[in-house]
PDB file of C-alpha atoms in Angstrom:
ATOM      1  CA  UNK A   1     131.831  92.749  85.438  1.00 95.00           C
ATOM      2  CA  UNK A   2     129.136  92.448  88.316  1.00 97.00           C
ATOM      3  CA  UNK A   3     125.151  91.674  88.083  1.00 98.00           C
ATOM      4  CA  UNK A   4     124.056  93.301  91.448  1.00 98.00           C
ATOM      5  CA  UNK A   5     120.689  92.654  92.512  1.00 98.00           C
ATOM      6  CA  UNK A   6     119.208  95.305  94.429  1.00 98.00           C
ATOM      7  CA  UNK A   7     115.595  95.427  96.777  1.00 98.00           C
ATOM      8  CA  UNK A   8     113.724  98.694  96.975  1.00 98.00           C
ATOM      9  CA  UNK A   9     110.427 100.557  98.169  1.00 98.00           C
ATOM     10  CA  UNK A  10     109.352 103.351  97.545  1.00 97.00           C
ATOM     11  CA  UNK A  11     106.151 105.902  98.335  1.00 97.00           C
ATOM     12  CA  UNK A  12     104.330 106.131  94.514  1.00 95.00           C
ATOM     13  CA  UNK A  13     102.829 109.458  94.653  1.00 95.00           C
ATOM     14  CA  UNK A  14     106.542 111.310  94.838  1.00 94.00           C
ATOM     15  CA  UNK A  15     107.379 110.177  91.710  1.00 95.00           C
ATOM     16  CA  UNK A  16     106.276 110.416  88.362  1.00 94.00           C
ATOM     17  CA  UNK A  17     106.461 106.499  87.960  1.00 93.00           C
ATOM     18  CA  UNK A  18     109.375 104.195  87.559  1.00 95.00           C
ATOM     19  CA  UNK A  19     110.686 104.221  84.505  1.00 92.00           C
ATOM     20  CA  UNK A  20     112.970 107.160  83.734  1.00 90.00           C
ATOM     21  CA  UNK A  21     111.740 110.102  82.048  1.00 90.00           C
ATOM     22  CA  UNK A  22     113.254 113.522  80.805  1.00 87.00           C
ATOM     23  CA  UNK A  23     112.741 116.712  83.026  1.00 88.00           C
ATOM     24  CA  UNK A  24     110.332 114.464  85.518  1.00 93.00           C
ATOM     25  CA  UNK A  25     110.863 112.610  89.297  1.00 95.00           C
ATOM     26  CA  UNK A  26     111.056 108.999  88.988  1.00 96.00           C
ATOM     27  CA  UNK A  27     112.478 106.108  90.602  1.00 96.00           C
ATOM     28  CA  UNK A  28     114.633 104.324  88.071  1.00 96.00           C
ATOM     29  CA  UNK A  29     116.151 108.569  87.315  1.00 96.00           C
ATOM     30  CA  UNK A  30     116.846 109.100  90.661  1.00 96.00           C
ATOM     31  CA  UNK A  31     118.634 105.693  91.682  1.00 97.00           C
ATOM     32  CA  UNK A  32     120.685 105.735  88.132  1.00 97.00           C
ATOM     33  CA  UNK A  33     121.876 109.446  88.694  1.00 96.00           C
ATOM     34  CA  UNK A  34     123.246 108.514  92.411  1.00 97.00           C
ATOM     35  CA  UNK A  35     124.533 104.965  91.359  1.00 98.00           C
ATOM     36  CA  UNK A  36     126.456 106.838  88.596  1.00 97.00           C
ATOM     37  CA  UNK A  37     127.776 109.608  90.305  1.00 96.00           C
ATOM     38  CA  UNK A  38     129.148 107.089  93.020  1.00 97.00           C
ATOM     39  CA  UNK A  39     130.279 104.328  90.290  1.00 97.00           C
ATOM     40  CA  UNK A  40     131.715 106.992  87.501  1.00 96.00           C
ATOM     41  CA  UNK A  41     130.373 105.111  84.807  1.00 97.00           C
ATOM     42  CA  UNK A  42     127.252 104.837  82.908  1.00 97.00           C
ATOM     43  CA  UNK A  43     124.188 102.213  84.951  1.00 97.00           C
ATOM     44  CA  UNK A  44     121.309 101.210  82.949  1.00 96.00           C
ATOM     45  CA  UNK A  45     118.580  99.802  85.115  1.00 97.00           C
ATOM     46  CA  UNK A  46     116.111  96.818  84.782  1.00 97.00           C
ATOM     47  CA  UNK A  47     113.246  96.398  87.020  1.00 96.00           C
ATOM     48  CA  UNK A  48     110.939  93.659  87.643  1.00 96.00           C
ATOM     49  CA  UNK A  49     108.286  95.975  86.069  1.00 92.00           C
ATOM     50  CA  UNK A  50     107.374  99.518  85.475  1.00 90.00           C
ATOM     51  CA  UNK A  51     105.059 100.724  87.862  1.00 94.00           C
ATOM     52  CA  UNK A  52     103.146 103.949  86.861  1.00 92.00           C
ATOM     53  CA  UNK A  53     102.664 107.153  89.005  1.00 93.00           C
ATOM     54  CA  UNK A  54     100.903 107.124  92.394  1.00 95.00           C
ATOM     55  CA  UNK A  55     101.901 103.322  92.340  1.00 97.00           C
ATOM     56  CA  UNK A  56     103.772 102.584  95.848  1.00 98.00           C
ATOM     57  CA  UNK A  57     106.033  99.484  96.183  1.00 98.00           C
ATOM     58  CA  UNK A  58     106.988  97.622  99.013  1.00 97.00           C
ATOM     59  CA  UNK A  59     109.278  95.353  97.479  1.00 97.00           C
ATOM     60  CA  UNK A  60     110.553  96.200  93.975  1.00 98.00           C
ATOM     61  CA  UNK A  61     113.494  94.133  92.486  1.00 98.00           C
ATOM     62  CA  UNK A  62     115.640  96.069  89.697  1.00 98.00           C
ATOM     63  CA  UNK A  63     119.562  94.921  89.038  1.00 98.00           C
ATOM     64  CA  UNK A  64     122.346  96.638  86.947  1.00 98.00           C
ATOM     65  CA  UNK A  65     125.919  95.558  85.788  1.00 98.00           C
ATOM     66  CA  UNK A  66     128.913  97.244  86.600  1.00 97.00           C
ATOM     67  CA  UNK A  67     132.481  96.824  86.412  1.00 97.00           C
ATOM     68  CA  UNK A  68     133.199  98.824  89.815  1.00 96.00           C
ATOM     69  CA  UNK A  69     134.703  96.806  93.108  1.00 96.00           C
ATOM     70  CA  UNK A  70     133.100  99.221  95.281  1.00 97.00           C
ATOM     71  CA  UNK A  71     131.403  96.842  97.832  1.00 97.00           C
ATOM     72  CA  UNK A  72     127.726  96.568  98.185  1.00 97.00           C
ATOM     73  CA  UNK A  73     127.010  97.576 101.847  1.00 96.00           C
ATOM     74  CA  UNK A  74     129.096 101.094 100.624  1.00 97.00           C
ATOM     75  CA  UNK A  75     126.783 101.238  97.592  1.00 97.00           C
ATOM     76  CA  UNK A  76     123.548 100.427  99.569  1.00 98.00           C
ATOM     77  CA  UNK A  77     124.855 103.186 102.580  1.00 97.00           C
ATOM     78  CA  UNK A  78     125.686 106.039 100.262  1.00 97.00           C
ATOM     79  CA  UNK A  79     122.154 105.606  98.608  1.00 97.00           C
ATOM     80  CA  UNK A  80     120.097 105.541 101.419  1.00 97.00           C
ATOM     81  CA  UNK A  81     121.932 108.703 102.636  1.00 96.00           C
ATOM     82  CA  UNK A  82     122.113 110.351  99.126  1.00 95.00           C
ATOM     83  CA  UNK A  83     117.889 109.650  98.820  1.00 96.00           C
ATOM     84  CA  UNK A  84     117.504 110.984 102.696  1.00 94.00           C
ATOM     85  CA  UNK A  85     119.609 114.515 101.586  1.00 92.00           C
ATOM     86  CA  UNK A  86     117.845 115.140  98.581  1.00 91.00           C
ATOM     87  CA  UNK A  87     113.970 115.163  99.018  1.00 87.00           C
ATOM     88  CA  UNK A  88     113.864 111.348  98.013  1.00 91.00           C
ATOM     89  CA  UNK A  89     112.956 110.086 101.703  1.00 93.00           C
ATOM     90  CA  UNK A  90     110.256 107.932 100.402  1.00 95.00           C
ATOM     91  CA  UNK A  91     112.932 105.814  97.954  1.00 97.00           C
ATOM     92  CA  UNK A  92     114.510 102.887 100.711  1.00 97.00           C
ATOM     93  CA  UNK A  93     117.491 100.306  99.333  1.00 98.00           C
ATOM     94  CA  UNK A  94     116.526  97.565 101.229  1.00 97.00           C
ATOM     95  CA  UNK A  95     119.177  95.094 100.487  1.00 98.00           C
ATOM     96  CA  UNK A  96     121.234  94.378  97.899  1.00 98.00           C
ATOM     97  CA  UNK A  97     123.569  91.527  96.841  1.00 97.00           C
ATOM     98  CA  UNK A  98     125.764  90.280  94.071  1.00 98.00           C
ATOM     99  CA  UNK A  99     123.968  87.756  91.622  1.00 98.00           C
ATOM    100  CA  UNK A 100     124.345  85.803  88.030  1.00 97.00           C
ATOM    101  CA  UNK A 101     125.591  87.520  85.231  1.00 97.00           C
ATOM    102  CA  UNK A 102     122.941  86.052  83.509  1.00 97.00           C
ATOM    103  CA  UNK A 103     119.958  87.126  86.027  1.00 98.00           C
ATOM    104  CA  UNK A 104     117.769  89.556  84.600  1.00 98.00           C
ATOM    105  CA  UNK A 105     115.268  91.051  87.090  1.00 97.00           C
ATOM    106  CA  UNK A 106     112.341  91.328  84.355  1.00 96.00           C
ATOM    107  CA  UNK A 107     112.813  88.290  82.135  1.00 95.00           C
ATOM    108  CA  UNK A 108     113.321  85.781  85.199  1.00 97.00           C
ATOM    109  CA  UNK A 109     110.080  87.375  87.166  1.00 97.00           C
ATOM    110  CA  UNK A 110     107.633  84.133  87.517  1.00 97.00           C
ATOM    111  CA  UNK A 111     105.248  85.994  90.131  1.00 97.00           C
ATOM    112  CA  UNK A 112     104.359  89.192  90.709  1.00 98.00           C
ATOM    113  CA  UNK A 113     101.841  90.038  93.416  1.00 98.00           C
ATOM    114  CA  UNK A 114     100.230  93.118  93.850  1.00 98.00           C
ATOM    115  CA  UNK A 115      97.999  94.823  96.627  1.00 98.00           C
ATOM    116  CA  UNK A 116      94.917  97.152  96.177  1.00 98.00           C
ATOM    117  CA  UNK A 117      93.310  98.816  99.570  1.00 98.00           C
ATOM    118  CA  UNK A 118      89.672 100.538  99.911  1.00 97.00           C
ATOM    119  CA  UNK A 119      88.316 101.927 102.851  1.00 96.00           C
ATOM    120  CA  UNK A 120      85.064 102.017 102.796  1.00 95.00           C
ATOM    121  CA  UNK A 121      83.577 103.724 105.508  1.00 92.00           C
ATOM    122  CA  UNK A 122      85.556 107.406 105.699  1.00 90.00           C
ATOM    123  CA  UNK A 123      88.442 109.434 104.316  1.00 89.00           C
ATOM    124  CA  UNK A 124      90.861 108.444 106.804  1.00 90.00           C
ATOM    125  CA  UNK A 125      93.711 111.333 107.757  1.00 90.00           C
ATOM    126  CA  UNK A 126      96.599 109.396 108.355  1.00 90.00           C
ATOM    127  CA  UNK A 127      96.258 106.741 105.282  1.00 91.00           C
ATOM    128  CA  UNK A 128      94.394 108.308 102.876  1.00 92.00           C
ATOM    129  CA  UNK A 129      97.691 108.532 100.355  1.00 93.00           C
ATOM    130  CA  UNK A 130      98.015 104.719 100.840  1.00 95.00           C
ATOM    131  CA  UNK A 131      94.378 103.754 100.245  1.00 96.00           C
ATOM    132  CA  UNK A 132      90.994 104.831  97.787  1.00 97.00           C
ATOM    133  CA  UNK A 133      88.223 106.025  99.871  1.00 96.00           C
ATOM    134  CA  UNK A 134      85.360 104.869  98.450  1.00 95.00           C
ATOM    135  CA  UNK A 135      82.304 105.093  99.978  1.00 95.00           C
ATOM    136  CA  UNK A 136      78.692 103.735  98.673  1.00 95.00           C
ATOM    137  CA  UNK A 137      77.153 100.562  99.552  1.00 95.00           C
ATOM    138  CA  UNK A 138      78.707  97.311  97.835  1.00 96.00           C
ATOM    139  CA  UNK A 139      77.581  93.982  97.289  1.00 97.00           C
ATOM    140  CA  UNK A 140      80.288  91.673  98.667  1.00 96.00           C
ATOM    141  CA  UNK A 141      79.040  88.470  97.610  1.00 96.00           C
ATOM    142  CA  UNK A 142      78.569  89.550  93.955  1.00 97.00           C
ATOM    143  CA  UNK A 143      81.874  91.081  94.370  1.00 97.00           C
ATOM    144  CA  UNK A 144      83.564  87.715  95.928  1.00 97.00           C
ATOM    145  CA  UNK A 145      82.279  86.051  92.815  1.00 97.00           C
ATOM    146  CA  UNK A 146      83.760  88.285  90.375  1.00 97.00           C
ATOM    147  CA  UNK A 147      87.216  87.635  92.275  1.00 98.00           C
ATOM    148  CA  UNK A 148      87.003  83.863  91.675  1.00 97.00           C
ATOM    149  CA  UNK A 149      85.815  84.651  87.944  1.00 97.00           C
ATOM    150  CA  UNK A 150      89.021  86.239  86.761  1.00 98.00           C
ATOM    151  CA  UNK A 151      91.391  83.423  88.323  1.00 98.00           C
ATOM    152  CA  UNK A 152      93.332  81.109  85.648  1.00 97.00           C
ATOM    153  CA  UNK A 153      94.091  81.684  82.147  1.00 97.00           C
ATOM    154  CA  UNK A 154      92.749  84.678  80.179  1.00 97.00           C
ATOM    155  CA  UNK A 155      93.073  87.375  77.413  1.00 97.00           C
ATOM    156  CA  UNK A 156      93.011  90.321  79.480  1.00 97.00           C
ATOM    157  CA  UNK A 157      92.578  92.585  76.382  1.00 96.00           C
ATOM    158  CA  UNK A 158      89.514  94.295  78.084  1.00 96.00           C
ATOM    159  CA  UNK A 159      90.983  94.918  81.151  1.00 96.00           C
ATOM    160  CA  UNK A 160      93.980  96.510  80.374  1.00 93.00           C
ATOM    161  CA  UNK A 161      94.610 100.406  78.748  1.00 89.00           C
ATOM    162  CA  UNK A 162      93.893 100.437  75.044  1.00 77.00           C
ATOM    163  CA  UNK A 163      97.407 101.761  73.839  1.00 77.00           C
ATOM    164  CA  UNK A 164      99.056  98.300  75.869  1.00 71.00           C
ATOM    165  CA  UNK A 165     101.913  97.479  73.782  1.00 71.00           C
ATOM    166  CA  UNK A 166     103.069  94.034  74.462  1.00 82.00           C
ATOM    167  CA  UNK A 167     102.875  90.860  72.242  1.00 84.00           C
ATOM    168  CA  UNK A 168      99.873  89.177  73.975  1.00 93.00           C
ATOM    169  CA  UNK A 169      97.671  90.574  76.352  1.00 94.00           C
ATOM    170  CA  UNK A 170      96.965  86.746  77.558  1.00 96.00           C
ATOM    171  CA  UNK A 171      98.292  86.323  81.428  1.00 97.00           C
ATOM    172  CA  UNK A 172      97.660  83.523  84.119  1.00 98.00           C
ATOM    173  CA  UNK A 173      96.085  85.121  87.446  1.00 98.00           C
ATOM    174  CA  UNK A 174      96.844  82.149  90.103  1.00 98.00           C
ATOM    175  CA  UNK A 175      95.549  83.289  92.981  1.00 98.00           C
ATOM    176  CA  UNK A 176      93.107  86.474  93.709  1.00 98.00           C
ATOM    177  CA  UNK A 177      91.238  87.030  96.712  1.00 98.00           C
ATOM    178  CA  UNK A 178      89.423  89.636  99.208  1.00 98.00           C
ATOM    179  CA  UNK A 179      88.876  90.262 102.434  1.00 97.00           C
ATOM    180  CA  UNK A 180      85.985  92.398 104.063  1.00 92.00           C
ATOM    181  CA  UNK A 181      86.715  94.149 107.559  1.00 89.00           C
ATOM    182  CA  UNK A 182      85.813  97.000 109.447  1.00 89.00           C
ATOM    183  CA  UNK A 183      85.212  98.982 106.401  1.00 91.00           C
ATOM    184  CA  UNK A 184      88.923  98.019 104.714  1.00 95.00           C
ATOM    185  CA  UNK A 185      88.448  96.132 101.699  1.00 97.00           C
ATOM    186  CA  UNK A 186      91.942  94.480 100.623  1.00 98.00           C
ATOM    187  CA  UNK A 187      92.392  92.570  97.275  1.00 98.00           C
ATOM    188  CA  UNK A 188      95.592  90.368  96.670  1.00 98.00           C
ATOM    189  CA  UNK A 189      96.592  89.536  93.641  1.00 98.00           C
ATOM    190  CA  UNK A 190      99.141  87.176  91.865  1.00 98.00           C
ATOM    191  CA  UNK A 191      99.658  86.315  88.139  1.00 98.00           C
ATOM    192  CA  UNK A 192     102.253  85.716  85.919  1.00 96.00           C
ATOM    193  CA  UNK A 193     102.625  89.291  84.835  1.00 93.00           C
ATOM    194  CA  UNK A 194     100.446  92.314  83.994  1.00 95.00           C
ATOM    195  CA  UNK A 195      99.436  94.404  81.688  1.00 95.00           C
ATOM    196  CA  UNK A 196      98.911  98.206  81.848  1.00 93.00           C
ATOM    197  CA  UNK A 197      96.600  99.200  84.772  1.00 95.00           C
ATOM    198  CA  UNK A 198      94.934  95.790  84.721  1.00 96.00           C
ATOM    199  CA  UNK A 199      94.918  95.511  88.437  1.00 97.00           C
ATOM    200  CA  UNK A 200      93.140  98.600  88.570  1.00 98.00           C
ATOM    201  CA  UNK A 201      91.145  98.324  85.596  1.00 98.00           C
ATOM    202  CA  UNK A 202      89.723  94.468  87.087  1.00 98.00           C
ATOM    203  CA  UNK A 203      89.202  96.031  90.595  1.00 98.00           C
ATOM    204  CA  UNK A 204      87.448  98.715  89.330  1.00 98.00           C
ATOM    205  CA  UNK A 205      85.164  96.563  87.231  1.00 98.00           C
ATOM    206  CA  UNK A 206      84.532  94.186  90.322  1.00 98.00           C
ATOM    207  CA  UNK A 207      83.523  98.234  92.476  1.00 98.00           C
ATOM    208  CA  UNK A 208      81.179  98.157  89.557  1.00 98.00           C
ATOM    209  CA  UNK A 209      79.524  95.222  90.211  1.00 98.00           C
ATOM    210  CA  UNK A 210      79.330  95.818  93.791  1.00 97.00           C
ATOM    211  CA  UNK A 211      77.271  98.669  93.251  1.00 97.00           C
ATOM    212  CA  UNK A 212      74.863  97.155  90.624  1.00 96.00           C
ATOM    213  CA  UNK A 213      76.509  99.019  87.593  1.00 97.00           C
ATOM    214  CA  UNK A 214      77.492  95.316  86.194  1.00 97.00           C
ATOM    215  CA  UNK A 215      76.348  92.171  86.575  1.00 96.00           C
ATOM    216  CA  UNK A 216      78.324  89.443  87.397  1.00 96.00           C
ATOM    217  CA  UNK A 217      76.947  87.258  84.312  1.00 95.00           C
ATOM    218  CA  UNK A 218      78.723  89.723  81.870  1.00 96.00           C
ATOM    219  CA  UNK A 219      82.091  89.211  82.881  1.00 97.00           C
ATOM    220  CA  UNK A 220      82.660  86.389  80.255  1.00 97.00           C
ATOM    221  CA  UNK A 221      80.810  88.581  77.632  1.00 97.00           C
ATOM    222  CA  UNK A 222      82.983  91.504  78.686  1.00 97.00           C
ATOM    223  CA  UNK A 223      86.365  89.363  78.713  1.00 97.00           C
ATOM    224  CA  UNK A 224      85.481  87.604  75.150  1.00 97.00           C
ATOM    225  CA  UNK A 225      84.754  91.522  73.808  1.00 96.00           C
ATOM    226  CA  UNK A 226      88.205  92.420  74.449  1.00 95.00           C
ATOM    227  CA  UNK A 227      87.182  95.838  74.385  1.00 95.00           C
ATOM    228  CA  UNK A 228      88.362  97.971  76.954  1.00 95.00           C
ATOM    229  CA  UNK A 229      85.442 100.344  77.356  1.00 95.00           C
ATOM    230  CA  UNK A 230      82.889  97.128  77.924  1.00 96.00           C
ATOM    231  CA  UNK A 231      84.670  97.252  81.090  1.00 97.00           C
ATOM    232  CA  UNK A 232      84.666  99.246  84.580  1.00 96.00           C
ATOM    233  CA  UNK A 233      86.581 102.425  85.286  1.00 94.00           C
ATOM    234  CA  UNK A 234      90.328 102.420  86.312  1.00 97.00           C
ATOM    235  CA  UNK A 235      90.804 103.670  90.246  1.00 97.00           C
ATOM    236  CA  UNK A 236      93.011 105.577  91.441  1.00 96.00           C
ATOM    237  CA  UNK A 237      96.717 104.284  91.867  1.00 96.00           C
ATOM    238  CA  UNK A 238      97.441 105.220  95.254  1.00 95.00           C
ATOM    239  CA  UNK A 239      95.881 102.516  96.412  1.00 97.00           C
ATOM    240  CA  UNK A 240      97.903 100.062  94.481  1.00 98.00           C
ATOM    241  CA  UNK A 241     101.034  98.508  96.159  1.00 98.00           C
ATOM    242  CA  UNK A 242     103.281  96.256  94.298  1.00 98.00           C
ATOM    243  CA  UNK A 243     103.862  93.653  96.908  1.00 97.00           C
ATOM    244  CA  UNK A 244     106.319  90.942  96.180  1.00 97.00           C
ATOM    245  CA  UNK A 245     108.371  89.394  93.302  1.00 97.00           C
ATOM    246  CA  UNK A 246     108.874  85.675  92.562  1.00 97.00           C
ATOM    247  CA  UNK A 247     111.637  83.969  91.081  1.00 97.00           C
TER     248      UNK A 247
END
């Protein structure tokens, strides 16, 4: 038996998320029906995280066990091909290797860190699937301060979707920040995990404040509600990029 680690991108809006879904496009269906027609047995798939539809990844880590010797540059090379003959040119293996029986690509996730891009001054026609045009005046200070307001330990129950199913909705955001120029308006953020559409749920609020809608001052009255609709609107996914994975 093998644990093989593979990294992956892919282009969010060609796909109807990641996680596999009957009669639907997504990432983790299309990589387990070509891994299982070359291995001839059956793959199940764990990713770092499920990222929804319209979401874009530049570096998403899944793994999978299997008991074939077939040798990972062959498995990587017949992928890449399969995804390039079959309308998936926007899925990319970007390396792979052999690790720990024991590693588990979600469980043993410490960081993840996600982007989030705005432009701000026009509708641009050669990025506008990989950013949210969004143009109306914003307050960047008041903005700036919201960024440092969610950083540390939290319950997040405001700022994530209202049918989020996990045990707590308490996470650690370690480092946020944002930089202003020339009309792009990039966020960065890390934390110990998500919940659903909480990146785009808290940069959506923080939109809200830079255009007066909220005030600053009722962040901590909106996190201690832990009601969802207390807080700004979600924005769109396509300008969402999962970044990088820790471990």
């Amino acid at each position: 038996m093998r644990n093989i680690k593979l990294e992956i991108e892919y282009k969010g809006d060609q796909y109807f998320g990641f996680q596999k879904q009957k009669d639907k496009k997504t990432v983790q269906g299309e990589i387990t029906k070509y891994l299982e027609e070359l291995l001839l047995e059956k793959i199940y798939i764990i990713a770092s995280g499920r990222t929804d539809k319209g979401v874009h990844a530049i570096s998403q880590i899944i793994n999978f066990k299997t008991n074939s010797k077939i040798e990972n540059f062959k498995i990587l090379k017949y992928l890449n091909r399969k995804f390039e003959k079959t309308n998936n040119k926007y899925l990319k293996v970007k390396s792979i290797q052999d690790v720990d029986l024991s590693f588990n690509s979600n469980l043993d996730a410490k960081e993840k860190t996600y982007l989030y891009i705005i432009n701000n001054l026009y509708e641009s026609a050669l990025f506008n699937d990989f950013e949210y045009t969004y143009i109306k005046k914003l307050n960047i200070e008041n903005m700036q301060k919201a960024v440092k307001f969610f950083i540390g330990k939290k319950d997040f129950k405001a700022f994530c979707n209202s049918d989020n199913e996990t045990a707590t909705t308490v996470r650690t955001i370690k480092k946020f920040s944002m930089k202003e120029k020339n009309g792009k308006i990039i966020f960065e953020i890390t934390a110990d995990g998500f919940l659903n559409k909480m990146v785009r749920i808290i940069i959506g609020t923080i939109l809200d404040i830079g255009i007066g809608k909220i005030n600053v001052e009722d962040l901590e009255i909106i996190l201690n509600s832990k009601d969802r609709k207390k807080a700004g609107r979600t924005i769109p996914a396509k300008g969402l990029f999962l970044k990088k994975i820790k471990y």
